[in-house]
Coordinates of C-alpha atoms in Angstrom, one line a residue:
Chain A
M1 CA 98.0 125.8 70.3
R2 CA 100.4 122.9 71.2
V3 CA 99.1 120.3 73.6
V4 CA 100.9 117.4 75.4
L5 CA 98.5 114.7 76.3
A6 CA 99.1 111.9 78.8
E7 CA 96.5 109.1 79.1
D8 CA 97.3 105.4 79.5
L9 CA 94.0 104.0 78.0
F10 CA 94.4 103.8 74.3
L11 CA 90.8 104.4 73.5
L12 CA 90.5 107.5 75.5
R13 CA 93.9 108.9 74.4
D14 CA 92.8 108.4 70.8
G15 CA 89.5 110.0 71.4
L16 CA 91.1 113.0 73.1
V17 CA 93.6 113.4 70.3
R18 CA 90.8 113.5 67.7
L19 CA 88.6 115.8 69.8
L20 CA 91.4 118.3 70.3
Q21 CA 92.6 118.1 66.7
A22 CA 89.0 118.8 65.6
H23 CA 89.2 122.0 67.6
D24 CA 92.4 123.2 66.0
F25 CA 94.8 122.1 68.7
E26 CA 98.2 120.8 67.7
I27 CA 99.1 117.6 69.5
A28 CA 102.8 117.9 70.3
A29 CA 102.9 114.5 72.0
A30 CA 100.4 111.9 73.2
V31 CA 102.1 109.8 75.8
E32 CA 101.0 106.9 78.1
S33 CA 103.3 106.9 81.1
G34 CA 104.7 109.2 83.8
P35 CA 108.4 109.2 82.6
E36 CA 107.3 109.9 79.0
L37 CA 105.2 112.8 80.2
A38 CA 108.0 114.3 82.3
A39 CA 110.3 114.1 79.3
A40 CA 107.7 115.6 76.9
L41 CA 106.9 118.5 79.3
A42 CA 110.5 119.3 79.6
E43 CA 111.5 119.1 76.0
L44 CA 108.4 120.2 74.0
E45 CA 107.4 123.2 76.2
P46 CA 103.7 122.9 75.2
D47 CA 101.1 125.6 75.7
V48 CA 99.0 123.3 77.8
A49 CA 99.2 119.8 79.2
V50 CA 96.2 117.5 79.5
V51 CA 97.1 114.8 82.1
D52 CA 95.4 111.8 83.5
V53 CA 96.1 111.5 87.3
R54 CA 96.7 107.7 87.3
L55 CA 99.5 106.7 84.9
P56 CA 101.9 103.8 84.6
P57 CA 104.4 102.7 85.9
T58 CA 103.0 103.1 89.4
H59 CA 99.3 103.5 88.5
T60 CA 98.9 105.8 91.4
D61 CA 99.0 109.6 91.2
E62 CA 102.0 109.6 88.8
G63 CA 100.4 112.0 86.4
L64 CA 99.5 114.5 89.1
Q65 CA 103.0 114.4 90.6
C66 CA 104.5 114.9 87.1
A67 CA 102.3 117.9 86.5
L68 CA 103.2 119.4 89.9
Q69 CA 106.8 118.9 89.3
A70 CA 106.8 120.4 85.8
R71 CA 105.0 123.4 87.3
R72 CA 107.7 123.8 89.9
K73 CA 110.3 123.9 87.1
R74 CA 108.2 126.1 84.9
P75 CA 105.8 128.2 87.1
G76 CA 102.5 128.8 85.5
L77 CA 102.8 126.0 83.0
P78 CA 99.1 125.4 82.1
V79 CA 98.0 121.9 83.2
L80 CA 94.5 120.4 83.0
V81 CA 94.3 117.3 85.1
L82 CA 91.7 114.6 84.3
S83 CA 90.6 112.0 86.7
Q84 CA 88.1 109.1 87.1
H85 CA 87.2 110.8 90.4
V86 CA 87.8 114.2 91.8
E87 CA 89.3 114.9 95.3
Q88 CA 89.5 118.3 97.0
L89 CA 92.9 117.2 98.3
Y90 CA 94.3 117.1 94.7
A91 CA 92.5 120.3 93.7
R92 CA 94.2 122.1 96.6
E93 CA 97.6 120.7 95.6
L94 CA 97.1 122.0 92.1
L95 CA 95.9 125.4 93.3
A96 CA 98.5 125.7 96.0
D97 CA 101.2 127.7 94.1
G98 CA 98.6 130.4 93.3
S99 CA 99.9 131.0 89.8
G100 CA 96.7 129.9 88.0
G101 CA 96.6 128.0 84.8
V102 CA 95.3 124.8 86.3
G103 CA 92.3 122.7 85.8
Y104 CA 91.0 119.6 87.5
L105 CA 88.1 117.8 85.8
L106 CA 86.3 114.5 85.9
K107 CA 87.0 112.4 82.8
D108 CA 83.2 112.4 82.1
R109 CA 83.4 116.1 81.2
V110 CA 84.9 115.0 78.0
F111 CA 81.5 113.9 76.9
D112 CA 80.5 117.5 76.5
A113 CA 83.1 118.4 73.8
E114 CA 82.3 122.1 73.7
Q115 CA 82.6 122.6 77.5
F116 CA 85.7 120.5 77.7
V117 CA 87.5 122.4 74.9
D118 CA 86.4 125.6 76.5
A119 CA 88.1 124.4 79.8
V120 CA 91.3 123.5 78.0
R121 CA 91.4 127.0 76.4
R122 CA 90.7 128.7 79.7
V123 CA 93.5 126.8 81.4
A124 CA 95.9 127.5 78.6
A125 CA 95.1 131.2 78.9
G126 CA 96.1 131.1 82.6
G127 CA 92.6 130.7 84.0
T128 CA 91.2 127.8 86.1
A129 CA 88.7 125.1 85.4
M130 CA 87.6 123.3 88.5
D131 CA 85.1 120.5 88.3
P132 CA 81.6 121.3 89.6
Q133 CA 82.0 118.4 92.0
V134 CA 84.9 119.9 93.8
I135 CA 83.2 123.2 94.0
Q136 CA 79.9 121.7 95.3
Q137 CA 81.8 119.9 98.0
L138 CA 83.6 123.1 99.0
L139 CA 80.4 125.1 99.1
A140 CA 78.5 122.4 101.0
R141 CA 81.1 122.5 103.7
Q142 CA 81.1 126.2 103.8
A143 CA 77.4 126.7 103.9
G144 CA 77.0 125.9 107.6
D145 CA 75.2 128.2 110.0
G146 CA 76.6 131.6 110.8
R147 CA 79.1 131.5 107.9
P148 CA 79.1 134.3 105.3
L149 CA 78.2 131.8 102.6
A150 CA 74.8 131.2 104.3
R151 CA 73.9 134.9 103.7
L152 CA 74.1 134.5 99.9
T153 CA 70.8 134.2 98.0
P154 CA 70.3 131.0 95.9
R155 CA 71.0 132.9 92.7
E156 CA 74.2 134.3 94.1
R157 CA 75.2 130.8 95.2
E158 CA 74.7 129.7 91.6
V159 CA 76.8 132.5 90.3
L160 CA 79.5 131.8 92.9
E161 CA 79.5 128.1 91.9
L162 CA 80.1 128.9 88.2
M163 CA 82.6 131.6 89.1
T164 CA 84.8 129.3 91.1
Q165 CA 84.8 126.8 88.3
G166 CA 86.7 129.5 86.4
R167 CA 84.1 131.0 84.2
S168 CA 84.0 134.6 83.1
N169 CA 81.0 136.9 83.7
A170 CA 80.1 136.6 80.0
A171 CA 80.1 132.8 80.3
I172 CA 78.1 132.8 83.4
A173 CA 75.5 135.1 81.9
G174 CA 75.3 132.8 78.9
R175 CA 74.8 129.8 81.1
L176 CA 72.2 131.3 83.3
V177 CA 70.5 133.1 80.4
V178 CA 70.7 136.6 81.9
T179 CA 72.5 139.8 81.0
E180 CA 76.2 140.3 81.8
R181 CA 75.3 143.4 83.8
A182 CA 73.1 141.3 86.1
I183 CA 76.0 138.9 86.7
A184 CA 78.3 141.8 87.4
K185 CA 75.8 143.0 90.1
H186 CA 75.6 139.5 91.6
T187 CA 79.4 139.2 91.7
A188 CA 79.7 142.6 93.4
N189 CA 77.2 141.5 96.0
I190 CA 79.0 138.2 96.5
F191 CA 82.4 139.8 97.0
A192 CA 80.9 142.3 99.4
K193 CA 79.2 139.5 101.5
L194 CA 82.4 137.4 101.5
G195 CA 84.6 140.4 102.2
L196 CA 86.8 139.8 99.1
E197 CA 88.4 142.5 97.0
V198 CA 86.9 143.1 93.6
S199 CA 89.3 142.3 90.7
D200 CA 88.8 142.4 87.0
D201 CA 91.3 139.6 86.4
D202 CA 89.3 136.4 85.9
N203 CA 92.1 134.2 87.3
R204 CA 92.7 136.3 90.4
R205 CA 89.0 136.4 91.0
V206 CA 88.7 132.6 91.1
L207 CA 91.8 132.2 93.2
A208 CA 90.5 134.7 95.7
V209 CA 87.2 132.9 96.0
L210 CA 88.9 129.5 96.4
A211 CA 91.4 130.9 98.9
Y212 CA 88.4 132.2 100.9
L213 CA 86.6 128.9 100.8
D214 CA 89.7 127.1 101.8
H215 CA 90.9 129.1 104.7
G216 CA 87.9 131.2 105.7
R217 CA 86.4 128.7 108.1
Chain B
M1 CA 84.5 43.6 117.4
T2 CA 81.9 45.7 119.2
I3 CA 80.1 42.5 120.3
D4 CA 83.2 41.1 121.7
T5 CA 84.1 44.1 123.8
K6 CA 81.9 43.1 126.8
S7 CA 83.0 39.5 127.1
G8 CA 86.6 40.3 126.4
N9 CA 86.6 43.3 128.8
G10 CA 88.5 41.6 131.5
R11 CA 91.1 40.1 129.2
T12 CA 91.6 43.4 127.4
K13 CA 92.0 45.2 130.6
G14 CA 94.5 42.7 131.8
R15 CA 96.4 43.1 128.6
G16 CA 96.1 46.9 129.0
I17 CA 97.7 46.8 132.4
G18 CA 100.5 44.6 131.1
L19 CA 101.0 46.8 128.1
A20 CA 101.0 49.9 130.3
A21 CA 103.6 48.4 132.6
V22 CA 105.8 47.3 129.7
R23 CA 105.5 50.7 128.0
G24 CA 106.1 52.5 131.3
L25 CA 109.3 50.4 131.8
A26 CA 110.5 51.2 128.3
L27 CA 109.7 54.9 128.8
A28 CA 111.5 54.9 132.2
L29 CA 114.6 53.2 130.6
V30 CA 114.6 55.8 127.8
S31 CA 113.6 59.0 129.6
L32 CA 116.2 58.9 132.3
P33 CA 119.4 58.5 130.2
G34 CA 117.9 60.5 127.3
A35 CA 116.9 63.4 129.4
V36 CA 120.1 63.5 131.4
L37 CA 122.1 63.3 128.1
C38 CA 120.1 66.1 126.5
L39 CA 120.2 68.3 129.5
C40 CA 123.9 67.9 130.0
L41 CA 124.7 68.5 126.3
S42 CA 122.4 71.6 126.3
L43 CA 124.0 73.1 129.4
V44 CA 127.5 72.5 128.2
S45 CA 126.7 73.9 124.8
L46 CA 125.0 76.9 126.2
A47 CA 127.9 77.5 128.6
L48 CA 130.3 77.4 125.6
I49 CA 128.4 80.1 123.7
P50 CA 130.6 82.9 125.1
I51 CA 133.8 81.3 123.7
G52 CA 132.1 80.7 120.3
V53 CA 132.1 76.9 120.3
G54 CA 128.6 77.0 121.6
L55 CA 127.4 79.0 118.7
V56 CA 128.2 76.1 116.4
T57 CA 127.1 73.3 118.6
T58 CA 123.9 74.8 120.2
P59 CA 121.7 74.5 117.1
Y60 CA 122.6 70.8 116.7
V61 CA 122.2 70.1 120.3
L62 CA 118.9 71.9 120.5
T63 CA 117.7 70.2 117.3
G64 CA 118.5 66.9 119.0
V65 CA 116.5 68.0 122.1
R66 CA 113.6 68.8 119.8
A67 CA 113.9 65.4 118.1
F68 CA 113.8 63.8 121.5
A69 CA 110.9 65.9 122.7
N70 CA 109.1 65.3 119.4
W71 CA 109.6 61.5 119.7
R72 CA 108.1 61.7 123.2
R73 CA 105.2 63.7 121.7
V74 CA 104.6 60.9 119.3
L75 CA 104.7 58.3 122.1
A76 CA 102.3 60.4 124.2
A77 CA 99.8 60.4 121.3
E78 CA 100.2 56.8 120.3
W79 CA 100.4 55.2 123.8
G80 CA 98.4 57.6 125.9
G81 CA 96.1 59.4 123.4
V82 CA 97.6 62.7 124.8
R83 CA 98.2 65.2 122.0
I84 CA 101.0 67.6 122.6
P85 CA 101.1 69.9 119.6
P86 CA 104.7 71.1 118.9
A87 CA 104.9 74.9 118.7
Y88 CA 108.4 75.6 117.4
R89 CA 109.1 78.6 115.4
P90 CA 110.5 77.8 111.9
L91 CA 114.3 78.2 111.8
P92 CA 115.8 80.5 109.2
R93 CA 117.5 78.2 106.7
G94 CA 121.1 78.7 105.8
A95 CA 121.5 81.5 108.3
N96 CA 124.7 82.0 110.1
P97 CA 125.3 80.2 113.4
W98 CA 124.7 83.4 115.4
T99 CA 121.1 83.9 114.0
R100 CA 120.4 80.2 114.2
T101 CA 121.5 79.9 117.8
F102 CA 119.7 83.0 119.0
G103 CA 116.7 82.3 116.8
M104 CA 116.3 79.0 118.7
L105 CA 117.0 80.6 122.0
R106 CA 114.4 83.3 121.5
D107 CA 111.8 80.6 120.9
P108 CA 109.8 80.0 124.1
A109 CA 109.3 76.4 122.9
T110 CA 113.1 75.8 123.3
W111 CA 113.0 76.9 126.9
R112 CA 109.9 74.7 127.5
D113 CA 112.0 71.8 126.2
L114 CA 114.9 72.6 128.5
R115 CA 112.6 73.0 131.5
W116 CA 111.0 69.7 130.7
L117 CA 114.2 67.7 130.7
P118 CA 114.8 67.8 134.5
V119 CA 111.1 67.1 135.1
D120 CA 111.3 64.2 132.7
M121 CA 114.3 62.7 134.4
T122 CA 112.7 62.9 137.9
A123 CA 108.9 63.0 138.0
G124 CA 108.6 61.6 134.5
F125 CA 110.9 58.8 135.3
V126 CA 109.0 57.9 138.5
T127 CA 105.6 58.0 136.9
A128 CA 106.9 55.9 134.0
L129 CA 108.6 53.3 136.2
L130 CA 105.8 52.9 138.8
P131 CA 103.4 51.1 136.6
A132 CA 106.0 48.5 135.9
V133 CA 106.9 48.2 139.6
L134 CA 103.2 48.0 140.6
L135 CA 102.7 45.1 138.2
F136 CA 106.0 43.2 138.5
Y137 CA 106.4 43.5 142.3
P138 CA 103.1 41.6 143.0
L139 CA 104.2 38.9 140.6
E140 CA 107.3 38.4 142.8
G141 CA 105.0 38.2 145.9
I142 CA 102.9 35.6 144.2
A143 CA 105.9 33.6 143.2
I144 CA 107.1 33.8 146.8
A145 CA 103.8 32.6 148.1
A146 CA 103.9 29.7 145.6
W147 CA 107.4 28.3 146.2
M148 CA 110.1 30.9 145.9
W149 CA 110.3 31.6 149.6
R150 CA 112.3 28.5 150.0
L151 CA 115.1 29.9 147.9
L152 CA 115.1 33.3 149.6
D153 CA 114.8 32.1 153.2
G154 CA 118.1 33.3 154.4
D155 CA 119.2 34.6 157.8
G156 CA 116.5 36.6 159.4
G157 CA 114.1 36.1 156.5
Y158 CA 113.3 38.0 153.4
W159 CA 111.3 41.2 153.4
Y160 CA 108.5 41.5 150.9
G161 CA 107.1 44.9 151.5
F162 CA 106.5 45.0 155.3
V163 CA 106.1 41.2 155.5
R164 CA 109.0 39.1 156.7
V165 CA 109.0 35.8 154.9
H166 CA 110.4 32.9 156.8
D167 CA 107.9 30.1 156.4
Q168 CA 104.9 29.1 154.3
S169 CA 102.3 31.1 156.3
S170 CA 104.3 34.3 156.1
A171 CA 104.8 33.6 152.4
L172 CA 101.1 33.3 152.0
G173 CA 100.9 36.7 153.8
A174 CA 103.2 38.0 151.2
G175 CA 101.0 36.5 148.6
V176 CA 98.0 38.3 150.1
L177 CA 99.9 41.6 150.1
A178 CA 100.8 40.9 146.5
L179 CA 97.2 40.4 145.6
V180 CA 96.3 43.6 147.3
L181 CA 99.0 45.4 145.4
L182 CA 97.9 43.8 142.2
F183 CA 94.4 45.0 143.0
F184 CA 95.7 48.6 143.2
A185 CA 97.9 48.1 140.2
H186 CA 94.8 47.1 138.3
F187 CA 93.5 50.7 138.9
L188 CA 96.7 52.6 139.1
T189 CA 98.9 51.2 136.3
P190 CA 97.1 52.8 133.3
R191 CA 96.5 56.0 135.3
L192 CA 100.1 56.4 136.3
L193 CA 101.2 56.1 132.7
D194 CA 98.4 58.6 131.8
A195 CA 99.8 60.8 134.5
H196 CA 103.2 60.6 133.0
F197 CA 101.9 61.7 129.6
R198 CA 99.8 64.5 131.2
L199 CA 102.9 65.6 133.1
T200 CA 104.8 65.7 129.8
R201 CA 102.0 67.8 128.2
A202 CA 101.8 70.2 131.2
V203 CA 105.5 71.0 130.9
L204 CA 106.2 70.5 127.2
G205 CA 103.0 71.7 125.7
S206 CA 102.4 75.3 125.1
N207 CA 99.8 77.0 127.2
Q208 CA 96.8 75.2 126.0
G209 CA 94.2 77.5 127.6
E210 CA 95.8 80.5 125.9
L211 CA 96.0 78.6 122.6
A212 CA 92.4 77.5 122.8
E213 CA 91.3 81.0 123.5
R214 CA 93.3 82.3 120.5
V215 CA 91.8 79.6 118.3
R216 CA 88.4 80.6 119.4
V217 CA 89.0 84.2 118.7
L218 CA 90.6 83.4 115.3
T219 CA 87.7 81.1 114.4
E220 CA 85.2 83.8 115.3
T221 CA 87.0 86.7 113.5
R222 CA 87.4 84.5 110.4
R223 CA 83.7 83.7 110.4
D224 CA 83.0 87.4 110.7
A225 CA 85.5 88.2 107.9
V226 CA 84.0 85.6 105.6
D227 CA 80.4 86.8 106.4
T228 CA 81.3 90.4 105.8
S229 CA 83.1 89.8 102.6
A230 CA 80.3 87.6 101.3
A231 CA 77.8 90.3 102.1
E232 CA 80.0 92.9 100.5
L233 CA 80.3 90.8 97.3
R234 CA 76.5 90.4 97.2
R235 CA 76.1 94.2 97.7
I236 CA 78.6 94.9 94.9
E237 CA 76.9 92.4 92.6
R238 CA 73.5 93.9 93.3
D239 CA 74.7 97.5 92.8
L240 CA 76.3 96.6 89.5
H241 CA 73.3 94.7 88.4
D242 CA 70.7 97.3 89.4
G243 CA 72.9 100.3 88.6
A244 CA 75.6 100.6 86.1
Q245 CA 74.8 97.4 84.2
A246 CA 71.1 98.4 83.8
R247 CA 72.1 101.9 82.6
L248 CA 74.5 100.6 80.0
V249 CA 71.8 98.3 78.7
A250 CA 69.6 101.4 78.4
V251 CA 72.4 103.2 76.5
G252 CA 72.6 100.3 74.2
M253 CA 68.8 100.3 73.6
D254 CA 68.8 104.0 73.0
L255 CA 71.6 103.7 70.5
G256 CA 69.6 101.0 68.7
A257 CA 66.6 103.2 68.6
I258 CA 68.7 106.1 67.4
E259 CA 70.1 104.0 64.6
A260 CA 66.6 103.3 63.5
L261 CA 65.3 106.9 63.9
L262 CA 68.3 108.7 62.4
D263 CA 66.8 109.1 59.0
K264 CA 63.1 109.1 59.8
D265 CA 63.0 111.4 62.8
P266 CA 66.3 113.3 63.4
A267 CA 64.7 115.4 66.2
K268 CA 63.6 112.4 68.1
A269 CA 67.0 110.8 67.6
K270 CA 68.7 113.8 69.0
E271 CA 66.6 113.6 72.1
L272 CA 67.5 110.0 72.5
I273 CA 71.2 110.8 72.1
A274 CA 71.0 113.3 75.0
Q275 CA 69.2 110.6 77.0
A276 CA 71.9 108.0 76.2
R277 CA 74.6 110.5 77.3
R278 CA 72.8 111.2 80.5
S279 CA 72.6 107.4 81.2
S280 CA 76.3 106.9 80.5
V281 CA 77.2 109.7 82.9
E282 CA 75.0 108.2 85.6
A283 CA 76.5 104.8 85.0
L284 CA 80.0 106.3 85.4
S285 CA 79.1 108.1 88.6
E286 CA 77.5 104.9 90.0
L287 CA 80.7 103.0 89.2
R288 CA 82.7 105.7 90.8
E289 CA 80.7 105.4 94.0
L290 CA 81.0 101.6 93.9
V291 CA 84.8 101.9 93.5
R292 CA 85.0 104.3 96.4
G293 CA 83.1 101.7 98.5
I294 CA 85.5 98.9 97.6
H295 CA 88.9 100.6 97.5
P296 CA 88.9 104.4 97.7
P297 CA 91.1 105.9 94.9
V298 CA 93.1 108.2 97.2
L299 CA 93.8 105.2 99.4
A300 CA 95.2 103.3 96.5
E301 CA 97.2 106.3 95.2
R302 CA 98.5 107.9 98.4
G303 CA 98.0 105.6 101.3
L304 CA 96.1 105.9 104.5
G305 CA 97.2 109.4 105.6
D306 CA 96.1 111.3 102.6
A307 CA 93.0 109.0 102.2
V308 CA 91.9 110.1 105.7
R309 CA 92.7 113.7 104.8
A310 CA 90.6 113.5 101.7
L311 CA 87.8 111.8 103.7
A312 CA 87.9 114.6 106.2
L313 CA 87.6 117.2 103.4
R314 CA 84.3 115.6 102.4
L315 CA 82.8 115.7 105.9
P316 CA 80.3 118.5 106.6
V317 CA 81.9 119.0 110.0
V318 CA 85.3 120.8 110.3
T319 CA 87.8 118.0 110.8
E320 CA 91.4 118.4 111.7
V321 CA 93.7 115.5 110.6
N322 CA 97.1 114.8 112.1
V323 CA 99.1 112.1 110.4
D324 CA 102.5 110.7 111.5
L325 CA 103.1 107.6 109.4
P326 CA 106.6 107.1 108.2
G327 CA 105.5 104.4 105.6
R328 CA 102.6 102.5 104.3
A329 CA 101.0 99.5 106.0
E330 CA 99.9 96.5 104.0
A331 CA 96.9 97.1 101.7
P332 CA 94.4 95.0 103.7
V333 CA 95.4 96.7 106.9
E334 CA 95.2 100.2 105.3
S335 CA 91.8 99.3 103.9
A336 CA 90.5 98.0 107.2
A337 CA 91.8 101.1 109.1
Y338 CA 90.3 103.4 106.4
F339 CA 86.8 101.9 106.5
A340 CA 86.9 101.7 110.3
L341 CA 87.8 105.4 110.5
S342 CA 85.3 106.3 107.9
E343 CA 82.5 104.5 109.9
V344 CA 83.6 106.2 113.1
L345 CA 83.7 109.6 111.4
T346 CA 80.3 109.1 109.9
N347 CA 78.9 108.1 113.3
A348 CA 80.5 111.2 114.8
V349 CA 78.9 113.4 112.2
K350 CA 75.5 111.8 112.4
H351 CA 75.0 111.3 116.1
S352 CA 77.4 113.3 118.2
G353 CA 76.2 116.8 117.3
A354 CA 79.8 117.9 117.3
D355 CA 81.0 121.0 115.3
R356 CA 84.6 119.9 115.4
I357 CA 86.4 116.6 115.0
W358 CA 90.1 115.7 115.4
V359 CA 91.7 112.7 113.9
D360 CA 95.1 111.6 115.0
L361 CA 96.9 108.8 113.1
H362 CA 100.3 107.5 114.0
H363 CA 102.4 104.3 114.2
A364 CA 104.3 103.3 117.4
D365 CA 105.5 100.0 118.9
G366 CA 104.4 98.0 116.0
H367 CA 100.8 99.3 116.2
L368 CA 98.9 101.6 113.9
R369 CA 96.9 103.9 116.3
A370 CA 94.1 106.1 115.2
T371 CA 92.1 108.4 117.5
V372 CA 88.9 110.2 116.6
T373 CA 87.8 112.9 119.1
D374 CA 84.8 115.1 118.8
N375 CA 83.3 117.8 121.0
G376 CA 79.8 116.4 120.8
K377 CA 77.3 115.3 123.3
G378 CA 78.9 111.8 124.1
G379 CA 77.1 108.7 125.2
A380 CA 78.4 106.5 122.4
V381 CA 78.7 102.8 123.3
I382 CA 79.9 99.7 121.5
G383 CA 77.1 97.3 120.7
A384 CA 73.4 98.1 121.1
G385 CA 73.1 98.1 117.3
S386 CA 75.6 100.9 116.9
G387 CA 78.0 101.0 114.0
L388 CA 80.9 100.7 116.5
A389 CA 80.2 96.9 116.9
G390 CA 80.7 96.5 113.2
V391 CA 84.0 98.5 113.4
E392 CA 85.1 96.3 116.2
R393 CA 84.4 93.2 114.1
R394 CA 86.2 94.7 111.1
L395 CA 89.3 95.4 113.2
G396 CA 89.1 92.0 114.9
T397 CA 90.1 90.3 111.7
F398 CA 93.4 92.0 112.0
D399 CA 93.7 91.5 115.8
G400 CA 92.9 95.2 116.1
V401 CA 91.1 96.6 119.1
L402 CA 88.6 99.4 119.6
A403 CA 88.2 101.5 122.7
V404 CA 85.4 104.1 123.2
G405 CA 85.5 106.8 125.9
S406 CA 82.2 108.7 125.7
P407 CA 80.8 110.0 128.9
A408 CA 77.3 111.5 128.6
G409 CA 77.7 115.2 127.8
G410 CA 80.9 114.4 125.8
P411 CA 83.4 114.6 124.5
T412 CA 83.7 111.3 122.7
M413 CA 87.1 109.7 122.0
V414 CA 87.3 106.6 119.9
T415 CA 90.7 104.9 119.7
M416 CA 91.6 102.0 117.5
E417 CA 94.8 100.0 117.4
I418 CA 96.0 97.5 114.8
P419 CA 99.2 95.6 115.0
C420 CA 101.1 96.0 111.8
A421 CA 104.5 96.9 110.3
L422 CA 105.0 99.8 108.0
S423 CA 107.0 99.5 104.8

């Protein structure tokens, strides 16, 4: 699997390259600025891009803008955005086109190599990988009185949280140490309570939940 | 010197009167022709602007007027102890005659100069001349009383004031009048000169009251700004010291222990590695919070509009944000506005009991205007230990103002306005 990597800090870029290579990714390019990233995304057509939000020359949200632009040119281009901080505002912009294949994670998540590589694979496969912080903020907002979310049991909320991060039923079951069938039952309950259509497609499932959380207020 | 003052008081005073009279005479001799010349040249030059000649001459003439006025400012300070601070706006250097001329004409100080010239040639002239007259006229009277009446005794006598001098006794009368005048001159001469300088200040000086008030406000807001930034630095230092720094030290210690345990007790080492990782994650999240408190990332990356949108997304109350900003303000202004809004929003969430908040952000007439409205229970006031007083102080540094409309029962509307330009 070919990866384009954009990160301006040498230490972190080097670490990411080694981490990804250790997990059998091919590094098509490892760049350190916005214009280089834009060129690499256009020319190399990678399977997935791992991009830092803040990149030279502007040191603002150059990386995010590059990723969004590349996705407009090539819809569905899988992009995993890394950031020193996560903002719902940016998460929404990434999810806005509804074509999936996006991730938005805190840089710290790299510490857990297995989970991080799993997230890259999920995004590359067209799924989503949202940082738990974004999801928690979303859920905290939505959990007010009288909203459908308030009717979920604590266990269902836990499942919902993992589901909106982009995990499959199998992954959630593994995480919560229960059977996959139990998770399937929980998800069915969640969809019923939130009034969402059940879908087998992992990606559509997450997007439906996110769309609900975003607009269902 | 100080011992001398008492004994030499009379002499000093006498010299003071003489000095005031001489200075007054000099001032009168200069102010009348100087002011008349300046005024005439200015009027002619201004009148010639429509045919273009005035565009070239006006800057020079007005610069001359300024020099004249500045010289008088110096005299007022040196002779009368009256300080008249000049308040001219700096002129754009090397600009074309048009901008130079109109730049000067737009400066209120220029118009104060031009207004001052007729005053100086009339009232200024009189107040400058009178001290000399008051001193020298009695000298003439005394001279008459002494012997000079003989020279002046023409047909019908010589009038000194209201005394007709025709013989020695009437000359003595004139002498008495001279002494009375001299007595008044003793009081009036320095005061008249003082009056002259005060008159100059009243017309030529900028509005002192307004200026003093402005200085007071600036001094106060500067002190507030310095206090807040010092407190902020202390908070940051403390947070770093107690938080991230301590955790990184712990990570280092854990790593040291791991190094030692690696061979002896791998299981224990593994446990410590997990602990070190947790510490580093916590250190990172603390640093992140710290950065958010100093300069929020979205503010740095996207500017005020999106920063407030992102802020609204984190609030537990549904918040609608309306932004109409065609550009970005300067970073300090953006930051002040952001933290002020953040404080107001936090207040609204904590105290208003509202379930909906509206934020409106726009720029008009050189002002950044932000309005926060909620549908809560109202009753918010500035002061009384509320966070709003802090917001007001924060905005004050930038000449911003805060207005709160919050009748009991709601709704609450907080408006802030900061003068600034967008880029």
